[in-house]
Short mmCIF file of C-alpha atoms in Angstrom, two decimals:
data_model
loop_
_atom_site.label_atom_id
_atom_site.label_comp_id
_atom_site.label_asym_id
_atom_site.label_seq_id
_atom_site.Cartn_x
_atom_site.Cartn_y
_atom_site.Cartn_z
CA MET A 1 0.00 0.00 0.00
CA SER A 2 1.48 3.31 -1.08
CA SER A 3 1.60 6.23 1.31
CA PRO A 4 -0.06 9.57 0.50
CA LEU A 5 3.36 11.12 0.15
CA SER A 6 4.46 8.62 -2.48
CA ALA A 7 1.27 9.29 -4.46
CA ALA A 8 1.85 13.07 -4.53
CA PRO A 9 3.22 14.47 -7.79
CA LYS A 10 6.94 15.15 -7.81
CA LEU A 11 7.98 18.74 -8.29
CA ARG A 12 10.54 19.32 -11.01
CA MET A 13 12.80 22.31 -11.00
CA SER A 14 13.07 23.74 -14.50
CA LYS A 15 16.60 23.90 -15.84
CA PRO A 16 17.92 27.44 -16.47
CA ASP A 17 18.00 28.24 -20.19
CA TRP A 18 21.75 28.90 -20.04
CA LEU A 19 22.24 25.23 -19.11
CA ALA A 20 20.37 24.04 -22.19
CA SER A 21 23.63 22.92 -23.79
CA PRO A 22 27.41 23.37 -23.39
CA LYS A 23 27.37 25.60 -26.49
CA VAL A 24 24.80 27.98 -24.96
CA PHE A 25 26.74 28.11 -21.68
CA ARG A 26 30.00 28.83 -23.49
CA THR A 27 28.36 31.56 -25.60
CA GLU A 28 26.93 33.25 -22.51
CA VAL A 29 30.22 33.15 -20.58
CA LEU A 30 32.31 34.51 -23.43
CA ALA A 31 29.71 37.16 -24.25
CA GLY A 32 29.75 38.32 -20.63
CA LEU A 33 33.54 38.60 -20.74
CA VAL A 34 33.53 40.67 -23.94
CA VAL A 35 30.87 43.02 -22.57
CA ALA A 36 32.78 43.42 -19.30
CA LEU A 37 35.88 44.49 -21.21
CA ALA A 38 33.86 47.00 -23.22
CA LEU A 39 32.14 48.33 -20.09
CA ILE A 40 35.33 49.43 -18.34
CA PRO A 41 36.35 52.38 -20.54
CA GLU A 42 32.69 53.34 -21.07
CA ALA A 43 31.96 53.44 -17.34
CA ILE A 44 35.09 55.49 -16.70
CA SER A 45 34.18 57.93 -19.50
CA PHE A 46 30.65 58.37 -18.15
CA SER A 47 32.09 58.97 -14.68
CA ILE A 48 34.12 61.82 -16.12
CA ILE A 49 30.97 63.27 -17.76
CA ALA A 50 29.15 63.11 -14.42
CA GLY A 51 32.14 64.63 -12.64
CA VAL A 52 32.69 61.72 -10.25
CA ASP A 53 35.53 59.32 -9.50
CA PRO A 54 35.87 56.46 -12.04
CA ALA A 55 35.08 53.93 -9.31
CA VAL A 56 31.56 55.44 -8.99
CA GLY A 57 30.78 54.59 -12.62
CA LEU A 58 32.40 51.14 -12.41
CA PHE A 59 30.47 50.29 -9.22
CA ALA A 60 27.26 51.39 -10.93
CA SER A 61 27.94 49.15 -13.93
CA PHE A 62 28.68 46.21 -11.62
CA THR A 63 25.59 46.52 -9.44
CA MET A 64 23.24 47.45 -12.31
CA ALA A 65 24.26 44.43 -14.41
CA VAL A 66 24.15 41.94 -11.54
CA VAL A 67 20.81 43.11 -10.11
CA ILE A 68 19.08 43.57 -13.47
CA SER A 69 20.10 40.06 -14.52
CA VAL A 70 17.73 38.80 -11.82
CA VAL A 71 14.87 41.32 -11.79
CA SER A 72 14.65 42.45 -15.42
CA GLY A 73 11.95 41.59 -17.94
CA ARG A 74 14.30 41.42 -20.93
CA LYS A 75 16.86 38.62 -21.00
CA ALA A 76 20.39 39.34 -22.28
CA MET A 77 19.98 43.13 -22.15
CA ILE A 78 22.88 44.96 -20.52
CA SER A 79 22.20 47.75 -18.03
CA ALA A 80 25.03 49.83 -16.58
CA ALA A 81 26.21 53.42 -16.16
CA THR A 82 25.25 55.41 -19.27
CA GLY A 83 26.05 58.74 -20.88
CA ALA A 84 22.42 59.90 -20.89
CA ILE A 85 22.11 59.36 -17.14
CA ALA A 86 25.49 61.03 -16.57
CA LEU A 87 24.31 64.13 -18.44
CA VAL A 88 21.12 64.32 -16.35
CA ILE A 89 22.82 64.12 -12.96
CA ALA A 90 26.07 65.98 -13.74
CA PRO A 91 24.66 69.46 -12.83
CA LEU A 92 23.41 68.13 -9.48
CA ASN A 93 26.84 66.70 -8.66
CA ARG A 94 28.62 69.91 -9.68
CA GLU A 95 26.41 72.12 -7.54
CA TYR A 96 25.67 69.94 -4.49
CA GLY A 97 28.18 67.06 -4.48
CA LEU A 98 28.22 63.28 -4.65
CA GLY A 99 25.86 62.77 -1.70
CA HIS A 100 22.98 64.53 -3.45
CA LEU A 101 23.75 62.63 -6.66
CA ILE A 102 23.48 59.28 -4.86
CA ALA A 103 20.25 60.38 -3.17
CA ALA A 104 18.80 61.36 -6.56
CA VAL A 105 19.70 57.93 -7.96
CA ILE A 106 17.82 56.19 -5.13
CA LEU A 107 14.80 58.49 -5.48
CA GLY A 108 14.89 58.04 -9.26
CA GLY A 109 14.79 54.27 -8.75
CA LEU A 110 11.72 54.63 -6.53
CA ILE A 111 10.02 56.78 -9.17
CA GLN A 112 10.78 54.15 -11.82
CA ILE A 113 9.12 51.47 -9.68
CA VAL A 114 6.02 53.66 -9.27
CA LEU A 115 5.89 54.48 -13.00
CA GLY A 116 6.35 50.81 -13.82
CA ALA A 117 3.54 49.79 -11.48
CA LEU A 118 1.29 52.46 -13.06
CA GLY A 119 1.82 50.87 -16.47
CA VAL A 120 4.00 53.50 -18.14
CA ALA A 121 5.56 50.71 -20.23
CA LYS A 122 2.27 50.37 -22.10
CA LEU A 123 2.95 53.76 -23.68
CA MET A 124 5.54 51.98 -25.85
CA ARG A 125 2.71 50.86 -28.13
CA PHE A 126 2.35 54.49 -29.24
CA VAL A 127 5.94 54.67 -30.51
CA PRO A 128 5.70 54.32 -34.34
CA ARG A 129 8.01 52.08 -36.33
CA SER A 130 9.60 55.11 -38.06
CA VAL A 131 10.61 56.47 -34.62
CA MET A 132 12.08 53.08 -33.73
CA VAL A 133 14.11 53.02 -36.95
CA GLY A 134 15.29 56.57 -36.27
CA PHE A 135 16.17 55.58 -32.70
CA VAL A 136 18.29 52.66 -33.93
CA ASN A 137 20.07 54.70 -36.60
CA ALA A 138 20.72 57.56 -34.18
CA LEU A 139 22.19 55.12 -31.68
CA ALA A 140 24.52 53.75 -34.31
CA ILE A 141 25.66 57.29 -35.18
CA LEU A 142 26.18 58.21 -31.50
CA ILE A 143 28.16 55.02 -30.87
CA PHE A 144 30.43 55.88 -33.79
CA MET A 145 30.73 59.56 -32.79
CA ALA A 146 31.76 58.50 -29.29
CA GLN A 147 34.77 56.77 -30.83
CA VAL A 148 35.96 59.79 -32.82
CA PRO A 149 37.78 61.44 -29.86
CA GLU A 150 39.71 58.19 -29.40
CA MET A 151 41.00 58.55 -32.99
CA HIS A 152 41.90 62.22 -32.79
CA ASP A 153 45.38 63.49 -31.91
CA VAL A 154 46.72 60.00 -31.10
CA PRO A 155 49.96 58.17 -32.07
CA TRP A 156 49.88 56.80 -35.63
CA PRO A 157 49.95 53.09 -34.56
CA VAL A 158 46.39 53.53 -33.27
CA TYR A 159 45.02 53.57 -36.82
CA PRO A 160 46.53 50.29 -38.05
CA LEU A 161 45.51 48.69 -34.75
CA ILE A 162 41.89 49.76 -35.31
CA ILE A 163 41.97 48.52 -38.91
CA GLY A 164 43.49 45.25 -37.75
CA GLY A 165 40.83 44.85 -35.08
CA LEU A 166 38.06 45.44 -37.62
CA ALA A 167 39.62 42.93 -40.02
CA LEU A 168 39.82 40.30 -37.26
CA MET A 169 36.14 40.77 -36.39
CA VAL A 170 35.09 40.52 -40.05
CA PHE A 171 37.16 37.48 -41.04
CA PHE A 172 37.63 35.47 -37.81
CA PRO A 173 33.98 34.26 -37.73
CA LYS A 174 34.64 32.62 -41.11
CA VAL A 175 37.20 30.40 -39.33
CA THR A 176 35.19 29.64 -36.18
CA THR A 177 32.37 31.10 -34.13
CA VAL A 178 33.26 29.17 -30.97
CA ILE A 179 35.04 32.23 -29.53
CA PRO A 180 33.52 35.69 -30.06
CA ALA A 181 35.50 37.66 -32.62
CA PRO A 182 35.55 40.83 -30.44
CA LEU A 183 37.28 38.90 -27.63
CA VAL A 184 39.85 37.50 -30.07
CA SER A 185 40.45 40.99 -31.43
CA ILE A 186 40.96 42.50 -27.96
CA VAL A 187 43.36 39.74 -26.85
CA ILE A 188 45.46 39.78 -30.04
CA LEU A 189 45.80 43.56 -30.17
CA THR A 190 46.71 43.69 -26.47
CA VAL A 191 49.40 41.03 -26.93
CA ILE A 192 50.81 42.85 -29.96
CA THR A 193 51.03 46.23 -28.23
CA ILE A 194 52.62 44.79 -25.08
CA ALA A 195 55.04 42.45 -26.90
CA ALA A 196 56.15 45.12 -29.37
CA GLY A 197 56.20 47.88 -26.77
CA ILE A 198 53.89 50.07 -28.84
CA ALA A 199 53.00 53.26 -26.97
CA VAL A 200 49.28 53.90 -27.54
CA PRO A 201 46.44 55.07 -25.25
CA THR A 202 45.22 52.29 -22.98
CA VAL A 203 42.29 51.62 -20.66
CA GLY A 204 44.49 52.61 -17.73
CA ASP A 205 44.83 56.10 -19.17
CA LYS A 206 41.09 56.63 -18.58
CA GLY A 207 41.44 56.42 -14.81
CA ASP A 208 42.35 54.21 -11.87
CA LEU A 209 40.45 50.95 -11.50
CA PRO A 210 38.90 50.11 -8.10
CA SER A 211 40.86 47.71 -5.89
CA SER A 212 37.96 46.47 -3.71
CA LEU A 213 34.24 45.75 -3.83
CA PRO A 214 31.75 48.55 -3.08
CA VAL A 215 30.35 48.78 0.44
CA PRO A 216 26.65 49.62 1.03
CA GLY A 217 25.71 52.77 2.90
CA LEU A 218 23.35 55.74 3.04
CA PRO A 219 23.96 58.87 0.97
CA ASP A 220 25.78 61.62 2.87
CA VAL A 221 22.99 64.21 2.80
CA PRO A 222 20.71 65.81 5.39
CA PHE A 223 17.38 63.98 5.33
CA THR A 224 15.24 67.12 5.08
CA LEU A 225 12.48 68.50 2.88
CA ASP A 226 14.99 70.93 1.40
CA THR A 227 17.15 68.03 0.19
CA LEU A 228 14.09 66.33 -1.29
CA THR A 229 13.01 69.43 -3.23
CA THR A 230 16.58 69.83 -4.50
CA ILE A 231 17.00 66.30 -5.84
CA ALA A 232 13.39 65.63 -6.96
CA PRO A 233 13.57 67.33 -10.41
CA TYR A 234 16.82 65.53 -11.23
CA ALA A 235 15.44 62.23 -9.93
CA PHE A 236 12.31 62.55 -12.07
CA ALA A 237 14.33 63.38 -15.20
CA PHE A 238 16.69 60.50 -14.33
CA ALA A 239 13.72 58.11 -14.04
CA LEU A 240 12.12 59.15 -17.33
CA VAL A 241 15.32 59.09 -19.39
CA GLY A 242 16.38 55.75 -17.90
CA LEU A 243 13.01 54.12 -18.53
CA MET A 244 12.71 55.43 -22.06
CA GLU A 245 16.16 54.23 -23.09
CA SER A 246 15.66 50.88 -21.37
CA LEU A 247 12.23 50.22 -22.89
CA MET A 248 13.34 51.26 -26.38
CA THR A 249 16.40 49.02 -26.09
CA ALA A 250 14.24 46.15 -24.82
CA LYS A 251 11.93 46.54 -27.82
CA LEU A 252 14.94 46.51 -30.12
CA VAL A 253 16.23 43.27 -28.56
CA ASP A 254 12.72 41.81 -28.86
CA ASP A 255 12.88 42.44 -32.62
CA ILE A 256 16.40 41.05 -32.99
CA THR A 257 15.67 37.85 -31.05
CA ASP A 258 12.03 37.39 -32.17
CA THR A 259 10.96 37.10 -28.53
CA HIS A 260 8.66 39.08 -26.26
CA SER A 261 9.70 40.67 -22.99
CA ASN A 262 7.72 41.99 -20.02
CA LYS A 263 8.14 45.77 -20.23
CA THR A 264 6.37 46.41 -16.91
CA ARG A 265 8.74 44.04 -15.13
CA GLU A 266 11.63 45.73 -16.91
CA SER A 267 10.49 49.16 -15.68
CA ILE A 268 10.22 47.98 -12.08
CA GLY A 269 13.49 46.05 -12.41
CA GLN A 270 15.32 49.18 -13.57
CA GLY A 271 14.05 50.97 -10.46
CA ILE A 272 15.18 48.16 -8.14
CA ALA A 273 18.61 48.06 -9.77
CA ASN A 274 19.05 51.82 -9.42
CA ILE A 275 18.05 51.76 -5.74
CA VAL A 276 20.60 49.02 -5.04
CA THR A 277 23.19 50.90 -7.09
CA GLY A 278 22.57 54.08 -5.12
CA PHE A 279 23.04 52.34 -1.77
CA PHE A 280 26.34 50.94 -3.06
CA GLY A 281 27.58 54.39 -4.06
CA GLY A 282 27.04 54.07 -7.82
CA MET A 283 25.90 56.78 -10.21
CA GLY A 284 22.88 54.85 -11.49
CA GLY A 285 22.20 53.75 -15.04
CA CYS A 286 19.89 52.12 -17.54
CA ALA A 287 20.02 49.81 -20.55
CA MET A 288 23.11 50.30 -22.72
CA ILE A 289 22.47 49.95 -26.44
CA GLY A 290 26.12 49.52 -27.44
CA GLN A 291 26.95 46.80 -24.91
CA THR A 292 23.57 45.16 -25.48
CA MET A 293 24.33 44.92 -29.20
CA ILE A 294 27.73 43.41 -28.40
CA ASN A 295 26.02 40.88 -26.14
CA VAL A 296 23.03 40.00 -28.32
CA LYS A 297 23.91 40.73 -31.93
CA VAL A 298 27.68 40.25 -32.03
CA SER A 299 28.22 37.57 -29.37
CA GLY A 300 24.86 35.78 -29.72
CA ALA A 301 23.88 35.80 -26.02
CA ARG A 302 20.22 35.15 -25.17
CA THR A 303 20.01 34.50 -21.40
CA ARG A 304 20.39 36.29 -18.06
CA LEU A 305 23.73 34.61 -17.42
CA SER A 306 25.61 36.87 -19.86
CA THR A 307 24.22 39.96 -18.12
CA PHE A 308 25.11 38.63 -14.68
CA LEU A 309 28.62 37.66 -15.78
CA ALA A 310 29.20 41.01 -17.50
CA GLY A 311 28.87 42.71 -14.10
CA THR A 312 30.74 39.98 -12.24
CA PHE A 313 33.63 39.86 -14.72
CA LEU A 314 33.79 43.66 -14.62
CA MET A 315 34.66 43.65 -10.93
CA VAL A 316 36.95 40.62 -11.25
CA LEU A 317 38.84 42.27 -14.09
CA CYS A 318 39.18 45.54 -12.15
CA ILE A 319 40.15 44.05 -8.79
CA VAL A 320 42.11 40.90 -9.71
CA PHE A 321 43.43 41.67 -13.18
CA GLY A 322 43.57 45.45 -12.96
CA PRO A 323 47.17 45.80 -14.25
CA VAL A 324 46.46 43.56 -17.26
CA VAL A 325 43.17 45.28 -18.10
CA SER A 326 44.85 48.66 -17.82
CA ASP A 327 47.19 47.64 -20.65
CA ILE A 328 44.38 46.91 -23.13
CA PRO A 329 44.79 49.42 -25.97
CA MET A 330 41.82 51.70 -26.48
CA ALA A 331 42.18 50.98 -30.21
CA ALA A 332 40.92 47.44 -29.59
CA LEU A 333 37.77 48.68 -27.87
CA VAL A 334 37.27 51.41 -30.47
CA ALA A 335 37.33 48.74 -33.20
CA VAL A 336 34.69 46.74 -31.30
CA MET A 337 32.41 49.73 -30.92
CA ILE A 338 32.78 50.74 -34.58
CA MET A 339 31.75 47.21 -35.54
CA VAL A 340 28.77 47.53 -33.19
CA SER A 341 27.71 50.84 -34.78
CA VAL A 342 27.84 49.31 -38.26
CA ALA A 343 25.81 46.28 -37.13
CA THR A 344 23.29 48.46 -35.31
CA PHE A 345 22.51 50.86 -38.17
CA ASP A 346 19.45 49.89 -40.23
CA TRP A 347 21.04 50.16 -43.67
CA HIS A 348 17.88 48.98 -45.39
CA SER A 349 16.05 52.08 -44.15
CA VAL A 350 18.30 54.43 -46.16
CA GLN A 351 18.49 52.46 -49.39
CA PRO A 352 17.15 54.45 -52.39
CA ASN A 353 14.50 51.82 -53.19
CA THR A 354 13.24 51.90 -49.60
CA LEU A 355 13.10 55.70 -49.51
CA LYS A 356 11.17 55.76 -52.81
CA ARG A 357 8.51 53.39 -51.50
CA MET A 358 8.26 54.89 -48.02
CA PRO A 359 5.66 57.66 -47.49
CA ILE A 360 7.33 61.04 -47.09
CA GLY A 361 5.80 61.39 -43.62
CA GLU A 362 7.47 58.20 -42.39
CA THR A 363 10.85 59.33 -43.70
CA THR A 364 10.36 62.76 -42.11
CA VAL A 365 9.67 61.18 -38.71
CA MET A 366 12.81 59.04 -38.98
CA VAL A 367 14.96 62.04 -39.95
CA VAL A 368 13.53 64.20 -37.13
CA THR A 369 14.26 61.45 -34.60
CA VAL A 370 17.84 60.97 -35.82
CA ALA A 371 18.55 64.71 -36.01
CA ALA A 372 17.16 65.39 -32.53
CA VAL A 373 19.19 62.59 -30.94
CA VAL A 374 22.43 63.49 -32.73
CA ILE A 375 22.09 67.20 -31.94
CA THR A 376 21.12 66.80 -28.27
CA HIS A 377 22.90 63.48 -27.57
CA ASN A 378 19.71 62.60 -25.70
CA LEU A 379 17.77 59.57 -26.91
CA ALA A 380 14.68 60.51 -24.89
CA ILE A 381 14.37 63.91 -26.61
CA GLY A 382 14.70 62.26 -30.02
CA VAL A 383 12.02 59.69 -29.28
CA ILE A 384 9.62 62.31 -27.89
CA LEU A 385 10.09 64.71 -30.82
CA GLY A 386 9.84 61.85 -33.32
CA SER A 387 6.63 60.58 -31.73
CA ILE A 388 5.11 64.09 -31.65
CA THR A 389 6.02 64.59 -35.32
CA ALA A 390 4.41 61.25 -36.20
CA MET A 391 1.23 62.22 -34.31
CA VAL A 392 1.01 65.59 -36.07
CA ILE A 393 1.48 63.98 -39.49
CA PHE A 394 -1.10 61.31 -38.65
CA ALA A 395 -3.62 63.87 -37.39
CA LYS A 396 -3.13 65.96 -40.52
CA ARG A 397 -3.57 62.90 -42.72
CA VAL A 398 -6.79 61.69 -41.11
CA ALA A 399 -8.24 65.17 -40.62
CA HIS A 400 -9.59 65.04 -44.18
CA LEU A 401 -11.06 61.55 -43.91
CA ALA A 402 -14.42 62.81 -42.59
CA ASN A 403 -16.76 63.25 -45.57
CA VAL A 404 -20.25 64.73 -45.67
CA THR A 405 -22.74 63.86 -48.43
CA GLY A 406 -26.18 65.51 -48.51
CA VAL A 407 -29.27 64.10 -50.27
CA VAL A 408 -32.55 66.10 -50.45
CA ASP A 409 -35.87 64.21 -50.52
CA PRO A 410 -37.76 64.46 -53.81
CA ASP A 411 -40.52 66.46 -52.08
CA GLY A 412 -37.89 68.94 -50.86
CA ARG A 413 -39.01 68.84 -47.25
CA GLN A 414 -36.02 66.95 -45.77
CA VAL A 415 -32.28 66.63 -46.36
CA VAL A 416 -30.20 63.70 -45.09
CA TYR A 417 -26.48 64.26 -44.57
CA ALA A 418 -24.42 61.06 -44.39
CA VAL A 419 -21.21 61.61 -42.41
CA THR A 420 -18.43 59.04 -42.82
CA GLY A 421 -15.04 58.80 -41.13
CA GLU A 422 -13.42 59.47 -37.76
CA LEU A 423 -14.56 62.59 -35.94
CA PHE A 424 -11.95 64.12 -33.63
CA PHE A 425 -10.42 67.52 -32.99
CA ALA A 426 -8.66 67.72 -36.38
CA SER A 427 -11.40 66.42 -38.66
CA SER A 428 -14.29 68.06 -36.80
CA ASN A 429 -12.92 71.54 -37.53
CA ASP A 430 -13.87 71.11 -41.20
CA LEU A 431 -17.22 69.52 -40.39
CA VAL A 432 -19.14 72.73 -39.65
CA GLY A 433 -18.44 74.20 -43.07
CA GLN A 434 -19.83 71.25 -45.04
CA PHE A 435 -23.56 72.03 -44.51
CA ASP A 436 -25.81 74.35 -46.55
CA TYR A 437 -27.52 76.16 -43.68
CA LYS A 438 -29.20 78.82 -45.85
CA ASP A 439 -30.80 76.70 -48.57
CA ASP A 440 -31.49 73.41 -46.77
CA PRO A 441 -35.12 72.43 -46.01
CA ASP A 442 -36.54 72.85 -42.50
CA ASP A 443 -35.98 69.18 -41.59
CA VAL A 444 -32.30 68.18 -41.43
CA VAL A 445 -31.09 64.66 -40.59
CA ILE A 446 -27.44 63.93 -39.85
CA ASP A 447 -26.68 60.21 -40.26
CA LEU A 448 -23.56 59.11 -38.32
CA THR A 449 -23.92 55.37 -39.03
CA ASP A 450 -20.53 55.29 -40.77
CA ALA A 451 -18.78 57.72 -38.41
CA HIS A 452 -17.34 57.58 -34.90
CA ILE A 453 -17.14 60.37 -32.33
CA TRP A 454 -13.80 60.33 -30.50
CA ASP A 455 -13.68 63.54 -28.47
CA ALA A 456 -15.44 66.62 -27.10
CA SER A 457 -14.37 68.70 -30.13
CA SER A 458 -16.60 66.57 -32.34
CA VAL A 459 -19.59 66.96 -30.00
CA ALA A 460 -18.96 70.73 -29.90
CA ALA A 461 -18.92 70.77 -33.74
CA LEU A 462 -22.28 68.97 -33.87
CA ASP A 463 -23.66 71.46 -31.33
CA ALA A 464 -22.45 74.33 -33.52
CA ILE A 465 -24.14 72.80 -36.57
CA GLY A 466 -27.38 72.42 -34.65
CA ALA A 467 -27.14 76.01 -33.39
CA LYS A 468 -26.66 77.39 -36.93
CA TYR A 469 -29.74 75.55 -38.18
CA LYS A 470 -31.74 76.62 -35.10
CA GLN A 471 -30.95 80.29 -35.83
CA ARG A 472 -32.73 79.79 -39.14
CA GLY A 473 -35.70 78.03 -37.56
CA LYS A 474 -34.70 74.60 -38.80
CA LYS A 475 -34.78 71.29 -36.94
CA VAL A 476 -31.77 68.92 -36.74
CA THR A 477 -32.00 65.20 -35.91
CA ILE A 478 -28.89 63.05 -35.36
CA ILE A 479 -29.25 59.32 -36.10
CA GLY A 480 -27.02 56.24 -36.45
CA LEU A 481 -24.73 56.83 -33.47
CA ASN A 482 -22.89 53.70 -32.34
CA GLU A 483 -22.93 52.96 -28.62
CA PRO A 484 -19.65 54.69 -27.60
CA SER A 485 -20.43 57.71 -29.78
CA ALA A 486 -23.98 57.95 -28.40
CA GLU A 487 -22.69 57.76 -24.84
CA MET A 488 -20.21 60.59 -25.41
CA HIS A 489 -22.76 62.70 -27.31
CA ASP A 490 -25.48 62.29 -24.68
CA LYS A 491 -23.04 63.22 -21.91
CA LEU A 492 -21.57 66.35 -23.57
CA ALA A 493 -24.18 67.69 -26.00
CA GLY A 494 -25.26 71.18 -24.99
CA GLN A 495 -22.65 71.35 -22.20
CA LEU A 496 -19.68 72.72 -24.15
CA SER A 497 -20.75 76.27 -25.00
CA ALA A 498 -19.19 79.27 -23.24
CA GLY A 499 -22.34 79.83 -21.24
CA HIS A 500 -21.99 76.62 -19.24
#
């Protein structure tokens, strides 16, 4: 006789996706290593932009990557210290110091959690494809532009090293894809420069690497209302910019990998990661498009392990192998980032055949997005301006889709106007002028069977039409309203004039 326990179903723990096969595990580990190497100079550079010690940016990249690997909604996406975040918080650090910066990071993380819980991620559905294409192309341009200073006023060996690195990344995958080509390029160029004693800028020239792990603690600020009012505007801007970049990057990775990610979880996860980062003395961050492209598109990573290891390897490289990492030539990392910019750019979107087929409005939106991002170096501004441009073009396009056709009864005692199309603030402006108030019969019927009322402007337009006929002693009857339109019309009709 079997016991109740033996009859109970056995629980099976699902195997992590990075253990699916040795090949997947190897890909994730090597991808994490490549990203970690690329993160070091980036994090140091962003620290300089923010006006803080390099360790602050490196700690942020470590804690962001490790925490987000657990709490994020988008697998394989890399989050760390970023230039956009550095630009937002730099004025706060300059005026009030590091303590206020850290406090703003923690508050910004809390705001991101609240925004995530309120469903701000759902607003991503309103970002048009043309804005997304512009976002991607602008990112590619910014990634390349960020490398230009590393190629200006440098020793001549830098240029052949960059060319050599690019050649390795183009041709090495034809030999084998077991080891990521960017890692091979970095190792070979480092060995060459050290063995030959070539004097070129290195990672160590960017700043000192940390020699120990970060220690948690509270920000060194007075916990007063004055402090809160000081950091709140920066924290809110920090939260919005971080979420926008992270959600746009997540959507891009979704498209590349043909998978769906939980944007609400990603929003909340970004907030959690920034709170943890703040308590560990980091400068905060968000998703990084360049490193994410290295991880996903160049190295082929698809799981959380690569993100976790990118942060872990970052600290290991800084603390244990600091002297070796410091000797990596910047030319090797510049070559990697140039390759990333080329792979990121949507070349199909600028081909002559594509531009010929694409509506001029779509191309305009893409150009506005790219121009705004490149000029301001702020991805959030580009996305917002691109989306607004797309909305204006769409509103202008559909404003003329509302048509009015009038048919007078043979006996001349009634006219029926059939209105078709979408009635909203743009289209309803032209509606009032499409009726013959003077010569119409006394009985006017407006048939809205093939129309839909979307807003108060449309109801106000119908009221104005009725008022014009009433001034001439004529009666107006509205028929054919669908349920939502009837509900809005019944609620607002006669309530929108200046006298109410």
